[in-house]
Short mmCIF file of C-alpha atoms and ligand atoms in Angstrom, two decimals:
data_model
loop_
_atom_site.label_atom_id
_atom_site.label_comp_id
_atom_site.label_asym_id
_atom_site.label_seq_id
_atom_site.Cartn_x
_atom_site.Cartn_y
_atom_site.Cartn_z
CA MET Y 29 109.11 -83.12 21.98
CA LYS Y 30 106.82 -83.99 19.14
CA PHE Y 31 103.20 -83.03 18.57
CA GLY Y 32 100.93 -83.71 15.65
CA LEU Y 33 97.86 -85.13 14.02
CA LEU Y 34 97.63 -88.89 13.50
CA GLY Y 35 95.53 -90.38 10.70
CA MET Y 36 95.77 -92.68 7.71
CA THR Y 37 95.47 -90.26 4.79
CA LEU Y 38 95.53 -86.69 5.98
CA GLY Y 39 95.65 -84.66 2.78
CA HIS Y 40 95.17 -81.01 3.50
CA SER Y 41 94.55 -80.34 7.18
CA TYR Y 42 94.18 -77.00 8.98
CA SER Y 43 95.41 -78.49 12.27
CA PRO Y 44 99.13 -77.66 11.81
CA ARG Y 45 98.20 -74.13 10.81
CA ILE Y 46 96.04 -73.70 13.96
CA HIS Y 47 98.61 -75.19 16.34
CA HIS Y 48 101.40 -73.12 14.77
CA GLU Y 49 99.30 -70.01 15.45
CA LEU Y 50 99.10 -71.17 19.08
CA GLY Y 51 102.89 -71.26 19.27
CA ASN Y 52 103.30 -75.04 18.87
CA THR Y 53 105.56 -74.63 15.85
CA GLY Y 54 106.65 -78.26 15.74
CA TYR Y 55 103.10 -79.63 15.26
CA GLU Y 56 103.15 -81.96 12.25
CA LEU Y 57 101.12 -84.55 10.33
CA PHE Y 58 101.63 -88.27 10.96
CA GLU Y 59 100.22 -90.61 8.34
CA CYS Y 60 100.37 -94.13 9.65
CA ASP Y 61 99.30 -97.58 8.43
CA PRO Y 62 97.24 -99.71 10.85
CA SER Y 63 100.13 -102.17 11.11
CA GLN Y 64 102.51 -99.44 12.37
CA LEU Y 65 100.14 -98.05 14.96
CA SER Y 66 101.25 -99.82 18.15
CA THR Y 67 104.94 -99.05 17.45
CA PHE Y 68 104.01 -95.47 16.65
CA PHE Y 69 102.35 -94.88 20.05
CA LYS Y 70 105.48 -96.20 21.79
CA ASN Y 71 107.73 -93.48 20.35
CA PRO Y 72 108.84 -91.65 23.53
CA ALA Y 73 109.49 -88.42 21.61
CA LEU Y 74 105.73 -88.03 21.08
CA GLN Y 75 104.30 -85.69 23.69
CA GLY Y 76 100.85 -84.95 22.36
CA LEU Y 77 98.61 -86.17 19.55
CA ASN Y 78 95.36 -85.36 17.91
CA ILE Y 79 93.69 -88.31 16.30
CA THR Y 80 91.45 -88.43 13.27
CA ILE Y 81 89.64 -91.21 11.39
CA PRO Y 82 90.15 -94.15 11.37
CA TYR Y 83 92.12 -94.26 14.63
CA LYS Y 84 89.94 -92.63 17.27
CA VAL Y 85 88.81 -95.90 18.84
CA LYS Y 86 92.26 -97.55 18.61
CA ALA Y 87 93.74 -94.47 20.25
CA LEU Y 88 91.41 -94.87 23.21
CA LYS Y 89 92.68 -98.41 23.66
CA ALA Y 90 96.29 -97.18 23.64
CA CYS Y 91 95.60 -94.81 26.55
CA HIS Y 92 96.29 -95.77 30.14
CA THR Y 93 93.83 -93.25 31.53
CA VAL Y 94 90.87 -91.81 29.69
CA SER Y 95 88.59 -88.91 30.64
CA ALA Y 96 85.01 -89.78 31.59
CA ILE Y 97 83.69 -87.95 28.52
CA ALA Y 98 85.98 -89.84 26.10
CA ASN Y 99 84.95 -93.10 27.74
CA ARG Y 100 81.28 -92.35 27.22
CA ILE Y 101 81.86 -91.41 23.57
CA GLY Y 102 84.06 -94.44 23.02
CA CYS Y 103 86.89 -92.64 21.29
CA VAL Y 104 89.60 -90.04 21.87
CA ASN Y 105 90.85 -87.26 19.60
CA THR Y 106 93.56 -86.00 21.95
CA MET Y 107 96.36 -87.93 23.65
CA VAL Y 108 98.77 -86.36 26.11
CA ARG Y 109 101.94 -88.04 27.38
CA GLN Y 110 102.04 -87.96 31.17
CA GLU Y 111 105.15 -87.67 33.33
CA ASN Y 112 105.19 -91.42 33.94
CA GLY Y 113 105.30 -91.95 30.16
CA GLN Y 114 101.74 -93.22 29.88
CA TRP Y 115 99.09 -91.76 27.60
CA TYR Y 116 96.10 -89.82 28.87
CA GLY Y 117 93.18 -89.61 26.42
CA HIS Y 118 90.40 -87.04 26.09
CA ASN Y 119 87.89 -85.98 23.47
CA THR Y 120 88.10 -82.26 22.71
CA ASP Y 121 85.71 -82.75 19.75
CA TYR Y 122 83.06 -82.87 22.49
CA ASP Y 123 84.13 -79.47 23.83
CA GLY Y 124 84.48 -78.09 20.30
CA PHE Y 125 81.01 -79.31 19.35
CA ILE Y 126 79.44 -77.59 22.36
CA TYR Y 127 81.41 -74.41 21.60
CA MET Y 128 80.11 -74.41 18.01
CA LEU Y 129 76.45 -74.71 19.11
CA ARG Y 130 76.81 -72.10 21.85
CA ARG Y 131 78.48 -69.65 19.47
CA ALA Y 132 75.65 -70.05 16.93
CA HIS Y 133 72.96 -69.68 19.64
CA ILE Y 134 71.44 -73.04 18.74
CA PRO Y 135 69.38 -74.10 21.77
CA ILE Y 136 69.46 -77.81 22.67
CA LYS Y 137 67.83 -78.00 26.11
CA GLY Y 138 64.37 -79.50 25.84
CA ASN Y 139 64.57 -79.82 22.04
CA HIS Y 140 64.11 -82.76 19.67
CA CYS Y 141 67.37 -83.27 17.77
CA LEU Y 142 67.91 -85.16 14.52
CA VAL Y 143 71.51 -86.28 13.95
CA LEU Y 144 72.39 -87.31 10.39
CA GLY Y 145 74.95 -90.09 10.36
CA ASP Y 146 76.14 -92.83 12.70
CA GLY Y 147 79.95 -92.50 12.59
CA ALA Y 148 82.44 -91.32 15.24
CA THR Y 149 81.31 -87.68 15.13
CA SER Y 150 77.68 -88.69 15.61
CA LYS Y 151 78.70 -90.43 18.84
CA THR Y 152 80.41 -87.25 20.04
CA ALA Y 153 77.29 -85.30 19.08
CA HIS Y 154 75.10 -87.77 20.95
CA VAL Y 155 76.96 -87.45 24.25
CA ALA Y 156 77.19 -83.65 23.95
CA LEU Y 157 73.49 -83.28 23.06
CA THR Y 158 72.60 -85.51 26.02
CA ASP Y 159 74.68 -83.36 28.37
CA LEU Y 160 73.11 -80.19 26.95
CA GLY Y 161 69.65 -81.53 27.89
CA ALA Y 162 68.21 -82.55 24.50
CA ARG Y 163 64.66 -83.90 24.81
CA SER Y 164 65.28 -86.60 22.23
CA ILE Y 165 68.15 -87.56 19.90
CA THR Y 166 67.38 -89.50 16.73
CA HIS Y 167 70.20 -90.81 14.55
CA MET Y 168 69.32 -91.16 10.91
CA SER Y 169 71.55 -93.21 8.63
CA ARG Y 170 71.57 -95.11 5.36
CA HIS Y 171 71.57 -98.60 6.82
CA THR Y 172 70.34 -98.61 10.42
CA PRO Y 173 66.72 -97.56 11.01
CA PRO Y 174 65.44 -94.94 10.98
CA THR Y 175 66.81 -94.53 7.45
CA TYR Y 176 66.29 -91.56 5.15
CA ASP Y 177 63.12 -93.12 3.67
CA ALA Y 178 61.50 -92.54 7.03
CA ILE Y 179 62.41 -88.87 7.26
CA GLU Y 180 58.86 -87.59 6.74
CA GLN Y 181 57.82 -88.73 10.19
CA PHE Y 182 60.30 -86.25 11.70
CA TYR Y 183 59.15 -83.17 9.76
CA GLU Y 184 56.73 -81.97 12.47
CA THR Y 185 58.80 -82.77 15.57
CA THR Y 186 62.47 -82.00 14.80
CA GLN Y 187 63.79 -78.73 16.22
CA VAL Y 188 67.51 -79.08 15.62
CA ILE Y 189 69.33 -80.85 12.76
CA ILE Y 190 73.00 -81.81 13.04
CA ASN Y 191 74.81 -83.24 10.02
CA THR Y 192 77.76 -85.46 10.96
CA THR Y 193 78.05 -87.18 7.55
CA PRO Y 194 80.53 -86.19 4.84
CA VAL Y 195 77.69 -85.58 2.35
CA GLY Y 196 78.27 -82.20 0.73
CA MET Y 197 81.96 -82.09 1.64
CA TYR Y 198 84.59 -81.01 -0.90
CA PRO Y 199 84.95 -82.15 -3.68
CA HIS Y 200 81.36 -83.42 -3.71
CA ASN Y 201 79.84 -80.04 -3.11
CA PRO Y 202 77.13 -78.98 -3.24
CA ASP Y 203 75.12 -82.04 -2.30
CA THR Y 204 72.41 -82.48 0.36
CA LEU Y 205 70.72 -85.38 2.11
CA ILE Y 206 67.52 -83.68 3.13
CA ASP Y 207 65.16 -80.82 2.35
CA VAL Y 208 65.39 -78.34 5.24
CA GLY Y 209 62.25 -76.55 4.02
CA ALA Y 210 60.12 -79.63 4.79
CA PHE Y 211 60.76 -79.27 8.54
CA HIS Y 212 58.38 -76.83 10.20
CA HIS Y 213 59.74 -76.22 13.69
CA LEU Y 214 63.49 -75.80 13.29
CA VAL Y 215 65.41 -73.53 15.67
CA GLY Y 216 68.89 -74.52 14.50
CA VAL Y 217 70.88 -76.41 11.88
CA SER Y 218 74.52 -77.38 12.21
CA ASP Y 219 76.88 -79.07 9.82
CA VAL Y 220 80.23 -80.30 11.09
CA ILE Y 221 81.66 -79.91 7.55
CA TYR Y 222 83.86 -76.82 7.08
CA ASN Y 223 84.85 -77.22 3.43
CA PRO Y 224 82.73 -75.79 1.89
CA HIS Y 225 81.99 -73.04 4.39
CA ARG Y 226 78.25 -73.34 3.62
CA THR Y 227 76.96 -76.76 2.60
CA GLY Y 228 73.66 -77.02 0.74
CA LEU Y 229 72.04 -77.79 4.10
CA LEU Y 230 73.29 -74.53 5.62
CA ILE Y 231 72.39 -72.42 2.58
CA GLN Y 232 68.84 -73.74 2.80
CA ALA Y 233 68.70 -73.02 6.55
CA ASP Y 234 70.05 -69.54 6.00
CA SER Y 235 67.52 -68.71 3.31
CA LEU Y 236 64.75 -69.80 5.72
CA GLY Y 237 66.16 -67.56 8.48
CA ILE Y 238 67.08 -70.51 10.74
CA PRO Y 239 70.22 -70.05 12.91
CA SER Y 240 72.97 -72.23 11.50
CA THR Y 241 76.67 -72.98 11.75
CA ASP Y 242 79.34 -74.81 9.80
CA GLY Y 243 82.00 -76.93 11.49
CA LEU Y 244 84.97 -74.56 11.41
CA PRO Y 245 84.29 -73.17 14.92
CA MET Y 246 84.26 -76.79 16.18
CA LEU Y 247 87.52 -77.57 14.38
CA VAL Y 248 89.29 -74.52 15.79
CA ALA Y 249 87.84 -74.96 19.29
CA GLN Y 250 88.82 -78.64 19.54
CA ALA Y 251 92.36 -77.67 18.51
CA VAL Y 252 92.56 -74.88 21.09
CA TYR Y 253 91.20 -77.19 23.82
CA ALA Y 254 93.80 -79.79 22.80
CA ALA Y 255 96.52 -77.14 22.91
CA LYS Y 256 95.45 -76.32 26.47
CA LEU Y 257 96.22 -79.93 27.38
CA PHE Y 258 99.45 -80.02 25.33
CA GLN Y 259 100.91 -76.75 26.53
CA GLY Y 260 99.15 -76.21 29.87
CA GLN Y 261 98.04 -72.74 28.69
CA ASP Y 262 94.68 -71.34 29.66
CA TYR Y 263 93.33 -70.06 26.34
CA ASP Y 264 89.95 -68.35 26.30
CA ASP Y 265 87.20 -67.88 23.68
CA HIS Y 266 89.04 -64.86 22.34
CA THR Y 267 91.87 -67.10 21.09
CA ILE Y 268 89.39 -69.39 19.30
CA GLU Y 269 87.66 -66.41 17.70
CA SER Y 270 90.85 -64.77 16.47
CA ILE Y 271 92.10 -67.97 14.81
CA LEU Y 272 88.67 -68.55 13.31
CA GLN Y 273 88.69 -65.05 11.90
CA SER Y 274 92.11 -65.43 10.32
CA LEU Y 275 91.08 -68.72 8.69
CA ARG Y 276 87.84 -67.25 7.38
CA GLN Y 277 89.72 -64.27 5.99
CA GLU Y 278 92.05 -66.58 4.15
CA LEU Y 279 89.40 -69.00 2.85
CA GLU Y 280 86.31 -66.97 1.97
CA ASN Y 281 85.95 -66.12 -1.71
CA ILE Y 282 84.95 -62.73 -3.06
CA VAL Y 283 82.43 -63.03 -5.89
CA LEU Y 284 81.34 -60.20 -8.18
CA VAL Y 285 77.99 -60.08 -9.98
CA GLY Y 286 76.34 -57.25 -11.91
CA MET Y 287 75.17 -55.94 -15.26
CA PRO Y 288 77.31 -56.60 -18.35
CA GLY Y 289 79.97 -53.92 -18.73
CA VAL Y 290 79.66 -52.70 -15.13
CA GLY Y 291 83.31 -53.47 -14.29
CA LYS Y 292 83.31 -56.94 -12.68
CA THR Y 293 86.34 -58.18 -14.62
CA THR Y 294 88.29 -54.95 -14.15
CA VAL Y 295 87.51 -54.60 -10.42
CA GLY Y 296 88.00 -58.32 -9.77
CA ARG Y 297 91.45 -58.36 -11.34
CA GLN Y 298 92.57 -55.31 -9.31
CA LEU Y 299 91.10 -56.67 -6.10
CA ALA Y 300 92.89 -60.01 -6.53
CA LYS Y 301 96.16 -58.15 -7.05
CA VAL Y 302 95.69 -56.01 -3.93
CA LEU Y 303 94.72 -59.05 -1.80
CA HIS Y 304 97.39 -61.34 -3.35
CA ARG Y 305 94.72 -63.86 -4.34
CA PRO Y 306 94.22 -65.90 -7.49
CA PHE Y 307 91.69 -64.35 -9.89
CA TYR Y 308 89.14 -66.24 -11.98
CA ASP Y 309 86.84 -64.68 -14.58
CA SER Y 310 84.14 -67.13 -15.62
CA ASP Y 311 84.10 -65.75 -19.19
CA ASP Y 312 87.89 -66.28 -19.44
CA VAL Y 313 87.49 -69.84 -18.17
CA PHE Y 314 84.72 -70.30 -20.75
CA LEU Y 315 87.06 -69.14 -23.51
CA LYS Y 316 89.83 -71.45 -22.33
CA GLU Y 317 87.52 -74.44 -22.10
CA THR Y 318 85.56 -74.02 -25.33
CA GLY Y 319 87.95 -72.05 -27.51
CA GLN Y 320 85.17 -69.51 -28.08
CA SER Y 321 84.31 -66.25 -26.37
CA SER Y 322 81.03 -66.10 -24.44
CA SER Y 323 79.59 -63.59 -26.91
CA ALA Y 324 80.58 -65.67 -29.97
CA TYR Y 325 79.08 -68.76 -28.36
CA ILE Y 326 75.80 -67.02 -27.50
CA ASN Y 327 75.54 -65.66 -31.05
CA MET Y 328 76.14 -69.10 -32.52
CA TYR Y 329 74.29 -71.48 -30.15
CA GLY Y 330 71.94 -69.26 -28.18
CA GLU Y 331 71.81 -68.17 -24.57
CA ALA Y 332 70.39 -71.40 -23.07
CA ALA Y 333 73.31 -73.49 -24.35
CA PHE Y 334 75.73 -70.91 -22.97
CA ARG Y 335 74.04 -70.86 -19.53
CA GLU Y 336 74.42 -74.60 -19.18
CA LYS Y 337 78.17 -74.47 -19.78
CA GLU Y 338 78.53 -71.35 -17.65
CA SER Y 339 76.82 -73.12 -14.73
CA ALA Y 340 79.21 -76.05 -14.96
CA ILE Y 341 82.12 -73.58 -14.82
CA LEU Y 342 80.66 -71.76 -11.80
CA ARG Y 343 80.03 -75.04 -10.04
CA GLU Y 344 83.74 -75.82 -10.33
CA LEU Y 345 84.98 -72.29 -9.51
CA GLY Y 346 82.71 -72.12 -6.47
CA THR Y 347 84.47 -75.04 -4.78
CA LYS Y 348 87.72 -73.03 -4.65
CA THR Y 349 88.67 -71.11 -1.52
CA GLY Y 350 90.55 -67.86 -1.01
CA VAL Y 351 90.01 -66.56 -4.55
CA VAL Y 352 88.32 -63.64 -6.33
CA ILE Y 353 85.71 -64.63 -8.93
CA ALA Y 354 84.24 -62.29 -11.57
CA THR Y 355 81.09 -63.78 -13.08
CA GLY Y 356 79.42 -63.05 -16.41
CA GLY Y 357 76.49 -60.62 -16.13
CA GLY Y 358 73.80 -63.24 -16.69
CA CYS Y 359 74.85 -65.85 -14.13
CA VAL Y 360 72.07 -64.73 -11.79
CA THR Y 361 69.40 -65.97 -14.23
CA VAL Y 362 70.17 -69.56 -13.19
CA PRO Y 363 69.04 -70.10 -9.56
CA GLU Y 364 71.42 -73.01 -8.86
CA ASN Y 365 74.37 -70.70 -9.49
CA TYR Y 366 73.60 -69.05 -6.15
CA MET Y 367 74.52 -72.17 -4.22
CA TYR Y 368 77.69 -72.68 -6.25
CA LEU Y 369 78.90 -69.14 -5.59
CA ARG Y 370 77.65 -68.70 -2.05
CA GLN Y 371 79.02 -71.95 -0.58
CA ASN Y 372 82.47 -70.42 -0.12
CA GLY Y 373 81.92 -66.80 -0.95
CA ARG Y 374 80.57 -63.39 -0.11
CA ILE Y 375 78.78 -62.03 -3.17
CA TYR Y 376 79.01 -58.38 -4.22
CA GLN Y 377 76.73 -56.66 -6.70
CA ILE Y 378 78.66 -54.03 -8.65
CA THR Y 379 76.59 -51.12 -10.00
CA ARG Y 380 77.24 -48.19 -12.36
CA PRO Y 381 74.84 -45.76 -14.09
CA LEU Y 382 73.50 -47.59 -17.17
CA GLU Y 383 74.53 -44.69 -19.44
CA GLU Y 384 78.16 -45.38 -18.56
CA LEU Y 385 78.17 -49.13 -19.24
CA ASP Y 386 80.39 -50.54 -21.94
CA MET Y 387 78.19 -52.37 -24.48
CA THR Y 388 80.86 -53.56 -26.92
CA ASP Y 389 80.80 -57.25 -27.78
CA ARG Y 390 78.02 -57.92 -25.27
CA PRO Y 391 75.13 -59.64 -27.06
CA LEU Y 392 72.78 -59.25 -24.12
CA SER Y 393 73.27 -55.47 -24.13
CA LYS Y 394 72.52 -55.23 -27.87
CA GLY Y 395 69.83 -52.64 -28.68
CA GLY Y 396 71.36 -49.64 -26.93
CA LEU Y 397 70.26 -47.91 -23.77
CA PRO Y 398 66.53 -48.85 -23.93
CA ALA Y 399 67.49 -52.53 -24.16
CA LEU Y 400 69.90 -52.10 -21.27
CA HIS Y 401 67.12 -50.54 -19.18
CA ARG Y 402 64.86 -53.48 -19.92
CA LEU Y 403 67.62 -55.94 -19.02
CA ALA Y 404 68.36 -54.05 -15.79
CA ALA Y 405 64.67 -54.10 -14.80
CA ILE Y 406 64.63 -57.89 -15.08
CA ARG Y 407 68.02 -58.53 -13.56
CA THR Y 408 68.32 -56.04 -10.71
CA PRO Y 409 66.10 -58.12 -8.35
CA MET Y 410 68.16 -61.17 -9.28
CA TYR Y 411 71.48 -59.46 -8.51
CA GLU Y 412 70.00 -58.28 -5.23
CA SER Y 413 68.86 -61.75 -4.27
CA PHE Y 414 72.35 -63.15 -4.92
CA ALA Y 415 74.37 -60.39 -3.27
CA GLN Y 416 75.15 -59.80 0.38
CA CYS Y 417 76.43 -56.31 -0.42
CA THR Y 418 76.12 -53.76 -3.23
CA ILE Y 419 78.98 -51.46 -4.21
CA SER Y 420 78.78 -48.60 -6.68
CA ASN Y 421 81.71 -48.60 -9.11
CA ARG Y 422 82.74 -44.97 -9.66
CA VAL Y 423 86.52 -45.19 -9.67
CA VAL Y 424 88.02 -48.67 -9.88
CA SER Y 425 90.61 -48.18 -7.11
CA GLU Y 426 87.89 -46.85 -4.78
CA THR Y 427 85.59 -49.75 -5.59
CA VAL Y 428 88.40 -52.14 -4.75
CA ALA Y 429 89.02 -50.39 -1.42
CA LEU Y 430 85.31 -50.43 -0.54
CA ILE Y 431 84.98 -54.16 -1.21
CA LYS Y 432 88.12 -54.88 0.78
CA GLU Y 433 86.84 -52.85 3.72
CA ASP Y 434 83.42 -54.52 3.71
CA PHE Y 435 84.96 -57.97 3.32
CA TYR Y 436 87.19 -57.69 6.39
CA GLU Y 437 84.37 -56.09 8.35
CA SER Y 438 81.96 -58.92 7.44
CA ILE Y 439 84.46 -61.60 8.50
CA SER Y 440 84.85 -60.07 11.94
CA HIS Y 441 81.19 -60.84 12.85
N1 ADP V 14 84.81 -47.30 -12.53
C1 ADP V 14 85.04 -47.30 -13.85
N2 ADP V 14 85.21 -46.14 -14.50
C2 ADP V 14 85.44 -46.13 -15.82
N3 ADP V 14 85.52 -47.23 -16.60
C3 ADP V 14 85.34 -48.43 -16.00
C4 ADP V 14 85.10 -48.53 -14.59
N4 ADP V 14 84.99 -49.83 -14.29
C5 ADP V 14 85.15 -50.53 -15.44
N5 ADP V 14 85.36 -49.68 -16.46
C6 ADP V 14 85.55 -50.03 -17.87
O1 ADP V 14 84.33 -50.60 -18.34
C7 ADP V 14 84.60 -51.59 -19.31
C8 ADP V 14 83.87 -52.86 -18.91
O2 ADP V 14 84.51 -53.41 -17.77
P1 ADP V 14 84.55 -54.95 -17.46
O3 ADP V 14 85.40 -55.11 -16.26
O4 ADP V 14 84.88 -55.71 -18.66
O5 ADP V 14 83.01 -55.19 -17.08
P2 ADP V 14 82.23 -56.54 -16.81
O6 ADP V 14 83.22 -57.60 -16.54
O7 ADP V 14 81.35 -56.22 -15.65
O8 ADP V 14 81.43 -56.78 -18.03
C9 ADP V 14 86.10 -51.73 -19.40
O9 ADP V 14 86.56 -51.01 -20.51
C10 ADP V 14 86.59 -51.10 -18.11
O10 ADP V 14 87.87 -50.54 -18.24
O1 S3P V 15 75.02 -60.40 -19.23
C1 S3P V 15 75.18 -61.45 -19.85
O2 S3P V 15 74.24 -62.26 -20.03
C2 S3P V 15 76.52 -61.79 -20.35
C3 S3P V 15 77.58 -61.06 -19.90
C4 S3P V 15 78.95 -61.30 -20.33
O3 S3P V 15 79.85 -61.04 -19.27
P1 S3P V 15 80.14 -59.56 -18.69
O4 S3P V 15 79.06 -59.28 -17.68
O5 S3P V 15 81.48 -59.65 -18.06
O6 S3P V 15 80.09 -58.60 -19.82
C5 S3P V 15 79.12 -62.72 -20.85
O7 S3P V 15 79.04 -63.65 -19.79
C6 S3P V 15 78.07 -63.07 -21.85
O8 S3P V 15 78.24 -62.27 -22.97
C7 S3P V 15 76.67 -62.93 -21.28
MG1 MG V 16 83.55 -59.48 -17.45
#
């Protein structure tokens, strides 16, 4: 009995991890060339498959019976071997897509929807949005009209935006196709990408207070719905949510911001140790990359030159998942750094009474306590606009425990 995911180049996939959690411990990855495909499907040991690009249409053709939904979409993502040896095909991406929208409370009925992209996922989205009662569905793409040059004509009508393109996906993050702020009547934005957790599109939606969702709930839900077909088990929403939570817990970064000398490096290092995560300090990375400490560099070339290099470092660090990142105290002065850090992370502002801050070798704290007060007056609103949570750093071990507690609590919502 073999189960697994079929594709051409699979790289890192969460599917085995999800199916293993559902008890299907033999679920594996099958990378296959187009020329091997018809022989592959004939292997009688194969009991169940999930299919990813570029084989979703070919898979449909290999099935003897196909669900009505999969037929309408024109491709299958799940194949189940029947007792007579023939393949049955379904599309659980459809079910996963609907689950994702329902979970995020994004209303479709009666609404004008704009779908970015015209690939396989956009077809799934089209059929699902139709079934959910969308008032209109417009597909925007690079080559088939309407193309992105025509986007302005949709600013006043669009109510829901769904991105089905890979734009903004790792390692090309952050990158966006459109300006969410230009749309005036949005009630929901969804991106089927799940790495990063928050694409540029979703960060924009979030900052405008528009309900939004990434694609991880869809990924997990389609896997659970496929497992129902593979294993004949009747999983409920609770199963989807608990797997989603464990993935989020593993993937979400913890990012520390705050005044120079407040304890970001010290707390971050301890926290990483307690959580068994890799630790990155942007000033350490700076030293490794330039051969100079941040303070020496600022003294020699000025703050602006330092900020530019620091941003490039944060852009790179922010694409990582499951790590702890301590930033340098001034990272909040560059607005783009928010997107770099927030795309995969929950950001914590660390505070301590200014009188207790360590000012050694910190050029921006030069000038004693009055200078530190002036710096804090400028920066505090910036730290607050970056951070989702503020933690006061009295005793390092307690600070670590408080962040850990908040982090797990935040993931469970
Ligand atoms: N809660 C705390 N109590 C006492 N000293 C602390 C505390 N947190 C950090 N420190 C000390 O403050 C200094 C600055 O800490 P550091 O982690 O380098 O700050 P940052 O990275 O925010 O600039 C270090 O000497 C560190 O040991
Ligand atoms: O506040 C700042 O502008 C800076 C803080 C430093 O990091 P710490 O906050 O870890 O001291 C370091 O990045 C650099 O000297 C600039
Ligand atoms: Mg530091």
